[in-house]
Amino acid sequence: MKSISETDLILNPDGSIYHLNLRPEDIANTIITVGDPDRVEVVSKYFDKIEKKVSKREFVTHTGYIGNTRLSVISSGIGTDNVEILMNELDALVNVDLSTRTVKQAHTSLNIVRIGTSGSLQESIPVDSYVVSKRGIGFDALGHFYPTTTSSFSEAVQAQMNLDFLSYTSFGSQKLYDLLFDNKNPLYFEGNTVTCPGFYAPQGRVLRYSPKQENLLQKFNQFSFQGNVLTNLEMETAGYYLFGELLGHEVLSMSAIVASRMTHQFSKNPEKHTESLIQQVLEKITML
Ligand code: URA
């Protein structure tokens, strides 16, 4: 079997994987990811027991238990470039034999739930609500480097928004969606989430320049395809879903809506709102 080279799969002297600094035994099969390294503790404080804490750069990992369920929480930092590293290295930890550098015959599928923050694109999705993403529409460049299928959704986005580039569209896990979407809570919304390669101009924010894409927010807001509108903007979801599909992992992105871009309102307490989403996820994730 072909062995992966030392420059394609870089290991640290202690055998851990290069950026995450983790060994296979350091992670659980169910993983919660957050962007902010300080938020890892906000998740792991609900664990009954923490068995491992590892950190390197923006990648902070705590692994422990809630009851009998083993869980990891890992921070990614902001953006799909970080998600690319995180997802490739997590996959290698479970699906590559690091001692022989060969792909294992039996495939392991991880359950990965991203909990992040986001801005809403529709007045009907208010600040302090939640969006659970069905689709991620990637406006970043990852889709140019990994196999993605041509999507009529992305083609419609390009045509209606008059863009000179094609986004990529990928889907979240139905299994995790069914478990974690709270049908009884009117603050839960199903999402077609736009993943942006930046926070300012790519999300229609204007500071000291004229953005190249004019009226971007209005174009996002008015887009509609086969009954689907664009619900929210953030910076990771499409990357997660691309790798979920490509590498065979169950991945779901859940966002606390901290900004309503249509009404210009910002949450009075974004930390509390995000922690409430963390609590709701942790209550259900042990049922996996
Ligand atoms: N994160 C984003 O990327 N955009 C927002 O508006 C809020 C959170």
PDB file of C-alpha atoms and ligand atoms in Angstrom:
ATOM      1  CA  MET A   1       0.000   0.000   0.000  1.00  0.00           C
ATOM      2  CA  LYS A   2       1.260   3.489  -0.890  1.00  0.00           C
ATOM      3  CA  SER A   3       2.870   5.337   1.962  1.00  0.00           C
ATOM      4  CA  ILE A   4       2.190   9.088   2.352  1.00  0.00           C
ATOM      5  CA  SER A   5       5.416  11.126   2.270  1.00  0.00           C
ATOM      6  CA  GLU A   6       6.910  12.978   5.243  1.00  0.00           C
ATOM      7  CA  THR A   7       6.141  16.324   3.620  1.00  0.00           C
ATOM      8  CA  ASP A   8       2.539  15.488   2.731  1.00  0.00           C
ATOM      9  CA  LEU A   9       1.721  14.202   6.213  1.00  0.00           C
ATOM     10  CA  ILE A  10       3.927  16.000   8.719  1.00  0.00           C
ATOM     11  CA  LEU A  11       4.303  14.545  12.205  1.00  0.00           C
ATOM     12  CA  ASN A  12       5.937  16.183  15.216  1.00  0.00           C
ATOM     13  CA  PRO A  13       8.848  14.380  16.956  1.00  0.00           C
ATOM     14  CA  ASP A  14       6.398  12.997  19.576  1.00  0.00           C
ATOM     15  CA  GLY A  15       4.292  11.414  16.795  1.00  0.00           C
ATOM     16  CA  SER A  16       1.476  13.966  16.982  1.00  0.00           C
ATOM     17  CA  ILE A  17       0.032  15.525  13.829  1.00  0.00           C
ATOM     18  CA  TYR A  18       1.683  18.774  12.771  1.00  0.00           C
ATOM     19  CA  HIS A  19      -0.739  21.651  13.479  1.00  0.00           C
ATOM     20  CA  LEU A  20      -3.234  20.107  15.867  1.00  0.00           C
ATOM     21  CA  ASN A  21      -0.456  18.563  17.998  1.00  0.00           C
ATOM     22  CA  LEU A  22      -2.728  15.562  18.622  1.00  0.00           C
ATOM     23  CA  ARG A  23      -2.252  11.796  18.575  1.00  0.00           C
ATOM     24  CA  PRO A  24      -5.064   9.464  17.505  1.00  0.00           C
ATOM     25  CA  GLU A  25      -5.885   8.535  21.126  1.00  0.00           C
ATOM     26  CA  ASP A  26      -6.310  12.227  22.052  1.00  0.00           C
ATOM     27  CA  ILE A  27      -9.611  12.731  20.218  1.00  0.00           C
ATOM     28  CA  ALA A  28     -13.112  11.347  20.621  1.00  0.00           C
ATOM     29  CA  ASN A  29     -15.257  10.297  17.648  1.00  0.00           C
ATOM     30  CA  THR A  30     -17.727  13.056  18.497  1.00  0.00           C
ATOM     31  CA  ILE A  31     -16.210  16.513  18.225  1.00  0.00           C
ATOM     32  CA  ILE A  32     -17.565  19.997  18.838  1.00  0.00           C
ATOM     33  CA  THR A  33     -15.664  22.751  17.088  1.00  0.00           C
ATOM     34  CA  VAL A  34     -15.666  26.455  17.894  1.00  0.00           C
ATOM     35  CA  GLY A  35     -13.751  29.308  16.269  1.00  0.00           C
ATOM     36  CA  ASP A  36     -12.524  31.121  19.359  1.00  0.00           C
ATOM     37  CA  PRO A  37      -9.843  29.283  21.411  1.00  0.00           C
ATOM     38  CA  ASP A  38     -11.283  30.876  24.596  1.00  0.00           C
ATOM     39  CA  ARG A  39     -14.622  29.246  23.851  1.00  0.00           C
ATOM     40  CA  VAL A  40     -13.185  25.722  24.232  1.00  0.00           C
ATOM     41  CA  GLU A  41     -13.398  26.130  27.992  1.00  0.00           C
ATOM     42  CA  VAL A  42     -16.961  27.411  27.735  1.00  0.00           C
ATOM     43  CA  VAL A  43     -17.827  23.988  26.259  1.00  0.00           C
ATOM     44  CA  SER A  44     -15.571  21.751  28.377  1.00  0.00           C
ATOM     45  CA  LYS A  45     -16.714  23.284  31.685  1.00  0.00           C
ATOM     46  CA  TYR A  46     -19.878  21.206  31.144  1.00  0.00           C
ATOM     47  CA  PHE A  47     -17.844  17.969  30.864  1.00  0.00           C
ATOM     48  CA  ASP A  48     -17.985  15.661  33.905  1.00  0.00           C
ATOM     49  CA  LYS A  49     -14.318  14.846  33.433  1.00  0.00           C
ATOM     50  CA  ILE A  50     -11.498  16.250  31.246  1.00  0.00           C
ATOM     51  CA  GLU A  51      -8.767  13.727  30.397  1.00  0.00           C
ATOM     52  CA  LYS A  52      -6.616  15.735  27.976  1.00  0.00           C
ATOM     53  CA  LYS A  53      -5.828  19.377  27.160  1.00  0.00           C
ATOM     54  CA  VAL A  54      -3.567  20.179  24.191  1.00  0.00           C
ATOM     55  CA  SER A  55      -2.928  23.444  22.395  1.00  0.00           C
ATOM     56  CA  LYS A  56      -0.904  24.827  19.507  1.00  0.00           C
ATOM     57  CA  ARG A  57      -1.568  28.146  17.771  1.00  0.00           C
ATOM     58  CA  GLU A  58      -5.350  28.605  17.399  1.00  0.00           C
ATOM     59  CA  PHE A  59      -5.998  24.862  17.780  1.00  0.00           C
ATOM     60  CA  VAL A  60      -6.958  24.193  21.407  1.00  0.00           C
ATOM     61  CA  THR A  61      -8.350  20.745  22.270  1.00  0.00           C
ATOM     62  CA  HIS A  62     -10.056  19.444  25.412  1.00  0.00           C
ATOM     63  CA  THR A  63     -11.174  15.804  25.478  1.00  0.00           C
ATOM     64  CA  GLY A  64     -13.335  14.357  28.220  1.00  0.00           C
ATOM     65  CA  TYR A  65     -16.673  12.824  29.143  1.00  0.00           C
ATOM     66  CA  ILE A  66     -20.271  13.774  29.704  1.00  0.00           C
ATOM     67  CA  GLY A  67     -21.595  10.676  31.474  1.00  0.00           C
ATOM     68  CA  ASN A  68     -20.328   7.757  29.391  1.00  0.00           C
ATOM     69  CA  THR A  69     -20.042   9.810  26.187  1.00  0.00           C
ATOM     70  CA  ARG A  70     -16.484  10.716  25.194  1.00  0.00           C
ATOM     71  CA  LEU A  71     -16.288  14.121  23.529  1.00  0.00           C
ATOM     72  CA  SER A  72     -13.640  16.482  22.204  1.00  0.00           C
ATOM     73  CA  VAL A  73     -13.966  20.215  21.760  1.00  0.00           C
ATOM     74  CA  ILE A  74     -11.471  21.864  19.405  1.00  0.00           C
ATOM     75  CA  SER A  75     -11.030  25.485  18.304  1.00  0.00           C
ATOM     76  CA  SER A  76     -10.250  26.222  14.666  1.00  0.00           C
ATOM     77  CA  GLY A  77      -9.657  29.962  14.588  1.00  0.00           C
ATOM     78  CA  ILE A  78     -11.526  31.936  11.926  1.00  0.00           C
ATOM     79  CA  GLY A  79     -12.021  30.937   8.295  1.00  0.00           C
ATOM     80  CA  THR A  80     -12.033  28.030   5.874  1.00  0.00           C
ATOM     81  CA  ASP A  81      -8.227  28.025   5.552  1.00  0.00           C
ATOM     82  CA  ASN A  82      -8.102  26.895   9.183  1.00  0.00           C
ATOM     83  CA  VAL A  83     -10.969  24.467   8.631  1.00  0.00           C
ATOM     84  CA  GLU A  84      -8.969  22.900   5.791  1.00  0.00           C
ATOM     85  CA  ILE A  85      -6.115  22.104   8.180  1.00  0.00           C
ATOM     86  CA  LEU A  86      -8.432  20.963  10.957  1.00  0.00           C
ATOM     87  CA  MET A  87     -10.501  18.602   8.805  1.00  0.00           C
ATOM     88  CA  ASN A  88      -7.531  17.079   6.951  1.00  0.00           C
ATOM     89  CA  GLU A  89      -5.639  16.446  10.183  1.00  0.00           C
ATOM     90  CA  LEU A  90      -8.659  15.086  12.083  1.00  0.00           C
ATOM     91  CA  ASP A  91      -9.324  12.728   9.193  1.00  0.00           C
ATOM     92  CA  ALA A  92      -5.692  11.597   9.140  1.00  0.00           C
ATOM     93  CA  LEU A  93      -5.828  10.909  12.896  1.00  0.00           C
ATOM     94  CA  VAL A  94      -8.609   8.352  12.420  1.00  0.00           C
ATOM     95  CA  ASN A  95      -8.170   7.116   8.841  1.00  0.00           C
ATOM     96  CA  VAL A  96      -4.393   6.972   8.351  1.00  0.00           C
ATOM     97  CA  ASP A  97      -2.067   4.615  10.224  1.00  0.00           C
ATOM     98  CA  LEU A  98       0.486   7.215  11.307  1.00  0.00           C
ATOM     99  CA  SER A  99       3.198   4.602  11.988  1.00  0.00           C
ATOM    100  CA  THR A 100       3.117   3.198   8.425  1.00  0.00           C
ATOM    101  CA  ARG A 101       1.720   6.387   6.784  1.00  0.00           C
ATOM    102  CA  THR A 102      -0.851   4.282   4.935  1.00  0.00           C
ATOM    103  CA  VAL A 103      -4.613   4.732   4.648  1.00  0.00           C
ATOM    104  CA  LYS A 104      -6.443   2.316   6.936  1.00  0.00           C
ATOM    105  CA  GLN A 105      -8.734  -0.233   5.295  1.00  0.00           C
ATOM    106  CA  ALA A 106     -11.630   0.380   7.676  1.00  0.00           C
ATOM    107  CA  HIS A 107     -13.042   3.912   7.445  1.00  0.00           C
ATOM    108  CA  THR A 108     -13.935   5.824  10.612  1.00  0.00           C
ATOM    109  CA  SER A 109     -16.584   8.511  10.329  1.00  0.00           C
ATOM    110  CA  LEU A 110     -16.428  11.317  12.888  1.00  0.00           C
ATOM    111  CA  ASN A 111     -19.415  13.316  14.170  1.00  0.00           C
ATOM    112  CA  ILE A 112     -18.425  16.981  14.013  1.00  0.00           C
ATOM    113  CA  VAL A 113     -20.654  19.861  15.148  1.00  0.00           C
ATOM    114  CA  ARG A 114     -19.460  23.409  14.510  1.00  0.00           C
ATOM    115  CA  ILE A 115     -20.902  25.959  16.912  1.00  0.00           C
ATOM    116  CA  GLY A 116     -20.257  29.501  15.738  1.00  0.00           C
ATOM    117  CA  THR A 117     -21.690  32.955  15.308  1.00  0.00           C
ATOM    118  CA  SER A 118     -23.255  34.477  12.229  1.00  0.00           C
ATOM    119  CA  GLY A 119     -25.125  37.423  10.739  1.00  0.00           C
ATOM    120  CA  SER A 120     -28.635  36.954   9.372  1.00  0.00           C
ATOM    121  CA  LEU A 121     -29.628  37.974   5.845  1.00  0.00           C
ATOM    122  CA  GLN A 122     -33.414  37.927   6.268  1.00  0.00           C
ATOM    123  CA  GLU A 123     -35.560  40.127   8.514  1.00  0.00           C
ATOM    124  CA  SER A 124     -37.539  37.012   9.443  1.00  0.00           C
ATOM    125  CA  ILE A 125     -34.419  35.576  11.157  1.00  0.00           C
ATOM    126  CA  PRO A 126     -33.951  37.862  14.161  1.00  0.00           C
ATOM    127  CA  VAL A 127     -30.927  38.575  16.269  1.00  0.00           C
ATOM    128  CA  ASP A 128     -30.539  36.008  19.095  1.00  0.00           C
ATOM    129  CA  SER A 129     -32.014  33.185  16.995  1.00  0.00           C
ATOM    130  CA  TYR A 130     -30.244  30.057  15.674  1.00  0.00           C
ATOM    131  CA  VAL A 131     -29.528  28.846  12.154  1.00  0.00           C
ATOM    132  CA  VAL A 132     -28.778  25.192  11.473  1.00  0.00           C
ATOM    133  CA  SER A 133     -27.191  24.995   8.039  1.00  0.00           C
ATOM    134  CA  LYS A 134     -28.562  22.576   5.499  1.00  0.00           C
ATOM    135  CA  ARG A 135     -26.262  23.907   2.770  1.00  0.00           C
ATOM    136  CA  GLY A 136     -23.005  25.821   2.801  1.00  0.00           C
ATOM    137  CA  ILE A 137     -22.328  28.062  -0.181  1.00  0.00           C
ATOM    138  CA  GLY A 138     -18.600  28.749  -0.327  1.00  0.00           C
ATOM    139  CA  PHE A 139     -17.484  32.108  -1.693  1.00  0.00           C
ATOM    140  CA  ASP A 140     -13.894  31.264  -0.739  1.00  0.00           C
ATOM    141  CA  ALA A 141     -11.319  29.543  -2.980  1.00  0.00           C
ATOM    142  CA  LEU A 142     -11.241  26.033  -1.412  1.00  0.00           C
ATOM    143  CA  GLY A 143     -13.621  24.719  -4.029  1.00  0.00           C
ATOM    144  CA  HIS A 144     -10.978  25.382  -6.692  1.00  0.00           C
ATOM    145  CA  PHE A 145      -8.593  22.866  -5.114  1.00  0.00           C
ATOM    146  CA  TYR A 146     -10.818  19.984  -4.010  1.00  0.00           C
ATOM    147  CA  PRO A 147     -13.276  17.906  -6.015  1.00  0.00           C
ATOM    148  CA  THR A 148     -16.663  19.610  -5.788  1.00  0.00           C
ATOM    149  CA  THR A 149     -19.678  18.822  -7.923  1.00  0.00           C
ATOM    150  CA  THR A 150     -21.229  21.497 -10.117  1.00  0.00           C
ATOM    151  CA  SER A 151     -24.262  22.789  -8.325  1.00  0.00           C
ATOM    152  CA  SER A 152     -27.349  24.372  -9.834  1.00  0.00           C
ATOM    153  CA  PHE A 153     -27.650  26.330  -6.565  1.00  0.00           C
ATOM    154  CA  SER A 154     -24.192  27.891  -7.045  1.00  0.00           C
ATOM    155  CA  GLU A 155     -24.944  28.552 -10.714  1.00  0.00           C
ATOM    156  CA  ALA A 156     -28.131  30.376  -9.720  1.00  0.00           C
ATOM    157  CA  VAL A 157     -26.164  32.408  -7.140  1.00  0.00           C
ATOM    158  CA  GLN A 158     -23.646  33.421  -9.796  1.00  0.00           C
ATOM    159  CA  ALA A 159     -26.311  34.377 -12.343  1.00  0.00           C
ATOM    160  CA  GLN A 160     -28.670  36.246  -9.988  1.00  0.00           C
ATOM    161  CA  MET A 161     -25.915  38.070  -8.128  1.00  0.00           C
ATOM    162  CA  ASN A 162     -23.952  38.812 -11.309  1.00  0.00           C
ATOM    163  CA  LEU A 163     -20.678  37.435  -9.883  1.00  0.00           C
ATOM    164  CA  ASP A 164     -17.541  36.794 -11.949  1.00  0.00           C
ATOM    165  CA  PHE A 165     -16.788  33.606  -9.953  1.00  0.00           C
ATOM    166  CA  LEU A 166     -18.653  30.411  -9.118  1.00  0.00           C
ATOM    167  CA  SER A 167     -19.214  29.443  -5.484  1.00  0.00           C
ATOM    168  CA  TYR A 168     -19.314  25.796  -4.351  1.00  0.00           C
ATOM    169  CA  THR A 169     -22.257  24.244  -2.557  1.00  0.00           C
ATOM    170  CA  SER A 170     -21.978  21.399  -0.057  1.00  0.00           C
ATOM    171  CA  PHE A 171     -24.407  19.792   2.387  1.00  0.00           C
ATOM    172  CA  GLY A 172     -24.474  19.039   6.107  1.00  0.00           C
ATOM    173  CA  SER A 173     -25.273  15.757   7.829  1.00  0.00           C
ATOM    174  CA  GLN A 174     -28.957  14.789   7.846  1.00  0.00           C
ATOM    175  CA  LYS A 175     -28.343  12.506  10.857  1.00  0.00           C
ATOM    176  CA  LEU A 176     -26.959  15.365  12.973  1.00  0.00           C
ATOM    177  CA  TYR A 177     -29.593  17.789  11.646  1.00  0.00           C
ATOM    178  CA  ASP A 178     -32.384  15.433  12.752  1.00  0.00           C
ATOM    179  CA  LEU A 179     -30.824  15.126  16.210  1.00  0.00           C
ATOM    180  CA  LEU A 180     -29.951  18.764  16.826  1.00  0.00           C
ATOM    181  CA  PHE A 181     -32.567  20.873  15.017  1.00  0.00           C
ATOM    182  CA  ASP A 182     -35.170  21.817  17.635  1.00  0.00           C
ATOM    183  CA  ASN A 183     -38.523  21.787  15.806  1.00  0.00           C
ATOM    184  CA  LYS A 184     -40.326  23.050  18.895  1.00  0.00           C
ATOM    185  CA  ASN A 185     -38.209  26.167  19.268  1.00  0.00           C
ATOM    186  CA  PRO A 186     -39.454  29.052  17.040  1.00  0.00           C
ATOM    187  CA  LEU A 187     -35.960  30.583  17.211  1.00  0.00           C
ATOM    188  CA  TYR A 188     -34.509  27.708  15.155  1.00  0.00           C
ATOM    189  CA  PHE A 189     -34.203  28.291  11.370  1.00  0.00           C
ATOM    190  CA  GLU A 190     -33.024  26.000   8.594  1.00  0.00           C
ATOM    191  CA  GLY A 191     -30.108  27.578   6.766  1.00  0.00           C
ATOM    192  CA  ASN A 192     -28.612  28.122   3.340  1.00  0.00           C
ATOM    193  CA  THR A 193     -25.450  29.605   4.725  1.00  0.00           C
ATOM    194  CA  VAL A 194     -23.053  31.790   2.762  1.00  0.00           C
ATOM    195  CA  THR A 195     -19.433  31.194   3.778  1.00  0.00           C
ATOM    196  CA  CYS A 196     -17.339  34.284   3.085  1.00  0.00           C
ATOM    197  CA  PRO A 197     -13.572  34.674   2.667  1.00  0.00           C
ATOM    198  CA  GLY A 198     -13.581  37.710   4.981  1.00  0.00           C
ATOM    199  CA  PHE A 199     -15.678  39.634   7.494  1.00  0.00           C
ATOM    200  CA  TYR A 200     -15.833  43.076   5.886  1.00  0.00           C
ATOM    201  CA  ALA A 201     -16.269  43.626   2.124  1.00  0.00           C
ATOM    202  CA  PRO A 202     -17.131  39.931   1.430  1.00  0.00           C
ATOM    203  CA  GLN A 203     -20.009  40.348   3.916  1.00  0.00           C
ATOM    204  CA  GLY A 204     -21.110  43.710   2.533  1.00  0.00           C
ATOM    205  CA  ARG A 205     -19.464  45.791   5.275  1.00  0.00           C
ATOM    206  CA  VAL A 206     -18.068  49.145   4.178  1.00  0.00           C
ATOM    207  CA  LEU A 207     -15.430  51.010   6.177  1.00  0.00           C
ATOM    208  CA  ARG A 208     -12.903  53.225   4.306  1.00  0.00           C
ATOM    209  CA  TYR A 209     -13.235  51.998   0.691  1.00  0.00           C
ATOM    210  CA  SER A 210     -15.721  51.372  -2.060  1.00  0.00           C
ATOM    211  CA  PRO A 211     -16.294  47.608  -2.277  1.00  0.00           C
ATOM    212  CA  LYS A 212     -15.926  45.932  -5.671  1.00  0.00           C
ATOM    213  CA  GLN A 213     -19.296  44.179  -5.289  1.00  0.00           C
ATOM    214  CA  GLU A 214     -21.955  46.866  -5.019  1.00  0.00           C
ATOM    215  CA  ASN A 215     -25.150  46.301  -3.009  1.00  0.00           C
ATOM    216  CA  LEU A 216     -23.890  42.885  -1.919  1.00  0.00           C
ATOM    217  CA  LEU A 217     -26.206  42.608   1.090  1.00  0.00           C
ATOM    218  CA  GLN A 218     -29.271  43.415  -0.997  1.00  0.00           C
ATOM    219  CA  LYS A 219     -28.220  40.820  -3.574  1.00  0.00           C
ATOM    220  CA  PHE A 220     -27.784  38.174  -0.853  1.00  0.00           C
ATOM    221  CA  ASN A 221     -31.125  39.157   0.653  1.00  0.00           C
ATOM    222  CA  GLN A 222     -33.058  39.046  -2.620  1.00  0.00           C
ATOM    223  CA  PHE A 223     -31.623  35.780  -4.002  1.00  0.00           C
ATOM    224  CA  SER A 224     -34.168  32.974  -4.345  1.00  0.00           C
ATOM    225  CA  PHE A 225     -33.873  29.587  -6.047  1.00  0.00           C
ATOM    226  CA  GLN A 226     -36.507  26.846  -5.987  1.00  0.00           C
ATOM    227  CA  GLY A 227     -38.037  28.325  -2.841  1.00  0.00           C
ATOM    228  CA  ASN A 228     -34.692  28.694  -1.047  1.00  0.00           C
ATOM    229  CA  VAL A 229     -33.346  32.006   0.186  1.00  0.00           C
ATOM    230  CA  LEU A 230     -29.898  32.726   1.618  1.00  0.00           C
ATOM    231  CA  THR A 231     -30.220  32.847   5.389  1.00  0.00           C
ATOM    232  CA  ASN A 232     -26.932  33.886   6.958  1.00  0.00           C
ATOM    233  CA  LEU A 233     -23.273  34.842   6.541  1.00  0.00           C
ATOM    234  CA  GLU A 234     -20.244  33.437   8.339  1.00  0.00           C
ATOM    235  CA  MET A 235     -16.772  32.130   7.519  1.00  0.00           C
ATOM    236  CA  GLU A 236     -16.508  28.321   7.956  1.00  0.00           C
ATOM    237  CA  THR A 237     -19.590  26.251   7.115  1.00  0.00           C
ATOM    238  CA  ALA A 238     -19.020  25.477   3.403  1.00  0.00           C
ATOM    239  CA  GLY A 239     -15.456  24.364   4.181  1.00  0.00           C
ATOM    240  CA  TYR A 240     -16.680  21.960   6.864  1.00  0.00           C
ATOM    241  CA  TYR A 241     -19.353  20.552   4.561  1.00  0.00           C
ATOM    242  CA  LEU A 242     -16.923  20.177   1.653  1.00  0.00           C
ATOM    243  CA  PHE A 243     -14.686  17.947   3.794  1.00  0.00           C
ATOM    244  CA  GLY A 244     -17.616  16.143   5.400  1.00  0.00           C
ATOM    245  CA  GLU A 245     -18.733  15.049   1.919  1.00  0.00           C
ATOM    246  CA  LEU A 246     -15.224  14.435   0.559  1.00  0.00           C
ATOM    247  CA  LEU A 247     -13.837  12.483   3.512  1.00  0.00           C
ATOM    248  CA  GLY A 248     -17.018  10.790   4.727  1.00  0.00           C
ATOM    249  CA  HIS A 249     -17.700  12.477   8.072  1.00  0.00           C
ATOM    250  CA  GLU A 250     -21.004  13.614   9.594  1.00  0.00           C
ATOM    251  CA  VAL A 251     -20.738  17.386   9.925  1.00  0.00           C
ATOM    252  CA  LEU A 252     -23.273  19.988  11.046  1.00  0.00           C
ATOM    253  CA  SER A 253     -22.855  23.746  11.373  1.00  0.00           C
ATOM    254  CA  MET A 254     -24.980  25.589  13.945  1.00  0.00           C
ATOM    255  CA  SER A 255     -24.868  29.352  14.282  1.00  0.00           C
ATOM    256  CA  ALA A 256     -25.933  31.755  16.993  1.00  0.00           C
ATOM    257  CA  ILE A 257     -27.244  34.785  15.124  1.00  0.00           C
ATOM    258  CA  VAL A 258     -25.508  37.765  16.699  1.00  0.00           C
ATOM    259  CA  ALA A 259     -26.185  40.336  13.959  1.00  0.00           C
ATOM    260  CA  SER A 260     -29.211  41.086  11.815  1.00  0.00           C
ATOM    261  CA  ARG A 261     -27.700  42.610   8.689  1.00  0.00           C
ATOM    262  CA  MET A 262     -31.079  43.746   7.394  1.00  0.00           C
ATOM    263  CA  THR A 263     -32.200  45.613  10.526  1.00  0.00           C
ATOM    264  CA  HIS A 264     -28.647  46.569  11.641  1.00  0.00           C
ATOM    265  CA  GLN A 265     -29.182  45.140  15.127  1.00  0.00           C
ATOM    266  CA  PHE A 266     -26.403  43.440  17.084  1.00  0.00           C
ATOM    267  CA  SER A 267     -27.013  41.070  20.004  1.00  0.00           C
ATOM    268  CA  LYS A 268     -26.887  42.722  23.425  1.00  0.00           C
ATOM    269  CA  ASN A 269     -25.168  39.619  24.802  1.00  0.00           C
ATOM    270  CA  PRO A 270     -23.542  37.498  22.052  1.00  0.00           C
ATOM    271  CA  GLU A 271     -21.521  35.399  24.550  1.00  0.00           C
ATOM    272  CA  LYS A 272     -24.633  34.395  26.512  1.00  0.00           C
ATOM    273  CA  HIS A 273     -26.540  33.618  23.312  1.00  0.00           C
ATOM    274  CA  THR A 274     -23.707  31.431  21.996  1.00  0.00           C
ATOM    275  CA  GLU A 275     -23.363  29.628  25.333  1.00  0.00           C
ATOM    276  CA  SER A 276     -27.076  28.871  25.249  1.00  0.00           C
ATOM    277  CA  LEU A 277     -26.556  27.111  21.877  1.00  0.00           C
ATOM    278  CA  ILE A 278     -23.625  25.180  23.371  1.00  0.00           C
ATOM    279  CA  GLN A 279     -25.848  23.991  26.239  1.00  0.00           C
ATOM    280  CA  GLN A 280     -28.595  22.893  23.840  1.00  0.00           C
ATOM    281  CA  VAL A 281     -26.116  20.908  21.725  1.00  0.00           C
ATOM    282  CA  LEU A 282     -24.507  19.239  24.748  1.00  0.00           C
ATOM    283  CA  GLU A 283     -27.913  18.168  26.104  1.00  0.00           C
ATOM    284  CA  LYS A 284     -28.600  16.189  22.920  1.00  0.00           C
ATOM    285  CA  ILE A 285     -25.200  15.106  21.653  1.00  0.00           C
ATOM    286  CA  THR A 286     -24.883  12.319  24.214  1.00  0.00           C
ATOM    287  CA  MET A 287     -27.802  10.598  22.408  1.00  0.00           C
ATOM    288  CA  LEU A 288     -25.559   9.801  19.404  1.00  0.00           C
TER     289      LEU A 288
HETATM  290  N1  URA B   1     -19.585  36.108  12.041  1.00  0.00           N
HETATM  291  C1  URA B   1     -19.526  36.546  10.771  1.00  0.00           C
HETATM  292  O1  URA B   1     -18.727  36.062   9.966  1.00  0.00           O
HETATM  293  N2  URA B   1     -20.366  37.549  10.408  1.00  0.00           N
HETATM  294  C2  URA B   1     -21.226  38.143  11.255  1.00  0.00           C
HETATM  295  O2  URA B   1     -21.931  39.071  10.864  1.00  0.00           O
HETATM  296  C3  URA B   1     -21.268  37.666  12.589  1.00  0.00           C
HETATM  297  C4  URA B   1     -20.434  36.644  12.947  1.00  0.00           C
END
